[in-house]
XYZ file of C-alpha atoms in Angstrom:
183
model
C 103.747 62.391 124.311
C 103.035 62.518 127.499
C 104.475 65.616 129.939
C 107.774 64.920 131.176
C 107.844 67.602 133.379
C 105.789 65.419 135.919
C 109.727 63.721 137.164
C 110.736 67.383 137.790
C 110.555 67.572 141.294
C 111.718 64.901 142.153
C 115.110 65.253 139.533
C 115.096 68.379 141.252
C 115.478 66.630 144.574
C 118.970 64.339 143.239
C 116.024 61.235 142.966
C 118.065 59.321 140.123
C 115.507 56.218 139.647
C 112.716 59.734 138.828
C 115.260 60.414 136.427
C 116.216 56.886 135.072
C 112.366 57.068 134.147
C 112.591 60.117 133.191
C 115.421 59.273 130.543
C 113.971 56.232 129.234
C 110.726 58.028 127.661
C 113.393 61.343 126.668
C 116.180 59.743 125.007
C 114.385 58.414 122.244
C 113.402 61.885 120.796
C 116.437 63.476 121.766
C 118.390 60.960 119.507
C 115.999 61.346 117.231
C 116.594 65.419 116.933
C 120.335 65.025 117.165
C 119.863 62.978 113.785
C 120.853 65.671 111.495
C 123.899 65.909 113.064
C 124.669 62.667 112.623
C 126.907 62.194 109.372
C 129.254 64.899 111.013
C 129.345 64.162 114.684
C 129.369 61.550 117.147
C 125.697 61.451 118.035
C 125.767 58.920 120.195
C 128.694 60.923 122.489
C 126.730 64.090 122.538
C 123.429 62.404 123.666
C 125.039 60.872 126.407
C 126.625 64.542 126.995
C 123.587 65.915 126.967
C 121.332 63.901 129.390
C 124.631 64.109 131.937
C 124.315 67.766 131.320
C 120.384 67.366 131.614
C 120.753 65.752 135.324
C 123.077 68.428 136.330
C 121.270 71.677 135.855
C 117.530 69.722 136.453
C 117.945 71.302 140.497
C 118.160 74.780 139.093
C 115.612 74.324 136.011
C 112.944 76.471 136.093
C 109.496 75.567 134.480
C 108.134 77.982 131.920
C 104.872 76.628 132.459
C 104.813 74.634 129.174
C 105.056 71.060 128.599
C 107.995 69.099 128.312
C 110.571 71.971 129.727
C 113.493 69.771 130.644
C 112.750 67.790 127.309
C 113.115 71.140 125.784
C 116.175 71.962 127.601
C 117.661 68.528 126.647
C 117.091 69.410 122.840
C 118.641 72.995 123.442
C 121.615 71.374 124.839
C 122.066 68.685 122.522
C 121.642 70.993 119.465
C 123.964 73.476 121.399
C 126.854 70.602 121.584
C 126.388 69.666 118.127
C 126.977 73.186 116.303
C 130.205 73.246 119.106
C 131.761 70.562 117.963
C 131.408 71.247 114.599
C 132.871 74.807 115.093
C 135.369 72.889 117.054
C 135.992 71.046 113.630
C 135.982 74.728 111.728
C 132.648 73.250 110.057
C 129.510 75.160 109.914
C 126.507 73.277 110.609
C 124.634 72.342 107.280
C 121.377 74.062 109.034
C 120.934 75.859 112.404
C 117.042 75.464 112.043
C 115.426 74.506 115.170
C 112.702 72.242 113.594
C 114.123 69.224 112.829
C 111.380 68.331 110.620
C 112.339 71.192 108.854
C 115.822 69.935 107.048
C 115.978 68.523 103.915
C 117.154 64.926 103.661
C 118.772 63.437 101.064
C 116.947 60.264 99.651
C 118.712 57.173 100.133
C 118.721 55.512 96.079
C 119.452 51.923 97.780
C 116.087 52.334 99.710
C 114.664 53.614 96.611
C 115.189 51.400 94.504
C 115.087 48.461 97.200
C 110.933 49.421 97.601
C 110.313 50.138 93.889
C 111.426 46.559 93.436
C 109.398 45.184 96.474
C 106.642 46.930 95.000
C 107.036 45.252 91.312
C 106.375 42.216 93.345
C 103.066 42.556 94.629
C 100.308 40.687 93.046
C 97.816 42.852 90.647
C 95.137 43.790 93.096
C 96.850 44.680 95.836
C 99.384 46.716 94.032
C 96.941 48.068 92.100
C 95.561 49.334 95.939
C 98.322 50.691 97.011
C 99.264 52.388 93.794
C 95.761 54.503 93.688
C 96.393 54.770 97.657
C 99.469 56.717 96.717
C 98.002 58.551 93.850
C 95.191 59.673 95.939
C 97.385 61.647 98.404
C 94.663 61.667 101.045
C 93.215 63.904 98.256
C 89.949 61.312 97.756
C 87.830 59.403 100.280
C 88.614 55.121 99.819
C 84.956 54.726 98.563
C 85.792 56.504 95.792
C 89.418 55.845 95.222
C 87.997 51.887 95.267
C 84.947 52.690 92.996
C 87.958 53.875 90.545
C 89.382 50.566 91.007
C 86.393 48.546 90.260
C 86.381 47.469 93.956
C 83.616 47.481 97.204
C 85.607 49.531 99.597
C 86.086 46.339 101.989
C 87.225 44.470 99.591
C 90.059 47.749 98.436
C 91.068 47.958 102.476
C 91.876 44.448 102.152
C 94.248 44.549 99.009
C 95.625 47.794 100.486
C 96.366 46.011 104.279
C 97.769 42.940 101.943
C 99.691 45.022 99.727
C 101.385 46.528 103.218
C 102.218 43.190 104.695
C 103.596 42.024 101.504
C 105.655 44.880 101.021
C 106.790 44.887 104.782
C 108.184 41.626 104.395
C 109.555 42.010 101.125
C 111.633 45.300 102.419
C 112.920 42.867 105.501
C 113.979 40.236 103.285
C 116.365 43.020 102.309
C 117.191 43.911 105.759
C 115.167 47.038 106.174
C 113.144 47.441 109.355
C 110.169 49.842 109.534
C 109.546 52.065 112.402
C 105.971 50.817 114.671
C 104.271 53.515 113.158
C 103.836 52.090 109.779
C 101.801 48.906 111.007
C-alpha cells in the first residue's frame, strides 16, 4: 500500500479534495479492520464517524515518521468507537487485540459446503492438480507435485489454472464472489 501521508499537508490545510483522495484509498483497509466488529456494531456508521473524526483531527496530527500515520490513527479511532459502542450497550468486545488477523473467525459452514460441492464437480485432472497443490501447502515445488501426478510441470499448471477458473465459475453460480486477489 502506498503511503497516504503524502496527502497530509494539503489535508491539514483544509483541502477537501486531498482528503477525498486520501479517503478513497483509506476506506477499504479501514472497513476491513472494522469487520471483526460487524456482528455486534453498525460498522458502516462507525466508519463514517471515523472518517469524520480523522478529517477533524488532521490539522493537529503530528506524523511520527512511519508511513500511513493518518491511516493508523483512523484504525485506532474506528476500533475505539466500536469498543465504546459495545461498552455503551453493556457488552465487552470478544477480542481487544490490535491485529485484526489475530482474531479467529468462525468458518461459514454453508460456504465450506459450497466449496466442497464445487470441488467435487471438477474434471479429474484439474481436480487432481488442485488437490495436490493444496496437500503440498507450499512445501514442495510444482515440478515435484507434477511428477507425483505423472504430469509435466506445464501440464500441471494448466490443469491448476483450469481448476481455479472452473471453481470460481461454480462458486459464482452459488452467489459467492471472490476478491481480485484470487485471480
